[in-house]
Amino acid sequence: MSYDFYRRAAIVCQAVPCGKAATYGQIALLCGVPKNARQVGYALNKGRLGEDVPAHRIVNAKGILSGAAAFETADLQKRLLEKEGVNAVRTPMGWRVDLKKDGWHNTMEDALRFRELFEELGI
DNA sequence: GCACTGACGCGGG
DNA sequence: TCCCGCGCCAGTG
């Protein structure tokens, strides 16, 4: 049932370009299930989407990095992002990236292309 | 079936 | 900006 969701999520996550950051809600939306933002985080945490997904490029709606909870060290995600040219700033909430500048901004066509891709894959 | 548990999101104060 | 509460939903025991 929700297995299709994870397959879709894996595809969308891998489509996030290097040097850009996407939000959980954004991934869920492109998967066609806007309310499943939490499942995206769950899936990444459990490695449910596979090994080759750029998990460090996924942040929450405010641009806050998940940090130590999910990576080896507290600043691994931050280092990976900065290596791609995305810099994070320290805030009381944690490290944050500027989604205005480094966010992955999707167009309506992107969403449409994913939708038909899923359709032809039957997932 | 029931009760937690989250890498979440959004509106309000 | 920050903090809080509520809504959401698949997994897990």
PDB file of C-alpha atoms (C1' of nucleotides) in Angstrom, chain B:
ATOM      1  C1'  DG B   1      -7.467  -3.159  17.710  1.00  0.00           C
ATOM      2  C1'  DC B   2      -4.987   0.315  20.841  1.00  0.00           C
ATOM      3  C1'  DA B   3      -1.475   3.445  22.155  1.00  0.00           C
ATOM      4  C1'  DC B   4       2.698   5.472  21.402  1.00  0.00           C
ATOM      5  C1'  DT B   5       6.270   7.540  18.358  1.00  0.00           C
ATOM      6  C1'  DG B   6       8.535  10.500  15.100  1.00  0.00           C
ATOM      7  C1'  DA B   7      14.587  13.697  10.066  1.00  0.00           C
ATOM      8  C1'  DC B   8       6.934  17.132   9.634  1.00  0.00           C
ATOM      9  C1'  DG B   9       3.719  21.383   8.584  1.00  0.00           C
ATOM     10  C1'  DC B  10       1.009  25.295   9.675  1.00  0.00           C
ATOM     11  C1'  DG B  11      -1.321  28.873  12.102  1.00  0.00           C
ATOM     12  C1'  DG B  12      -1.124  31.937  16.246  1.00  0.00           C
ATOM     13  C1'  DG B  13       0.701  34.544  19.858  1.00  0.00           C
TER      14       DG B  13
END
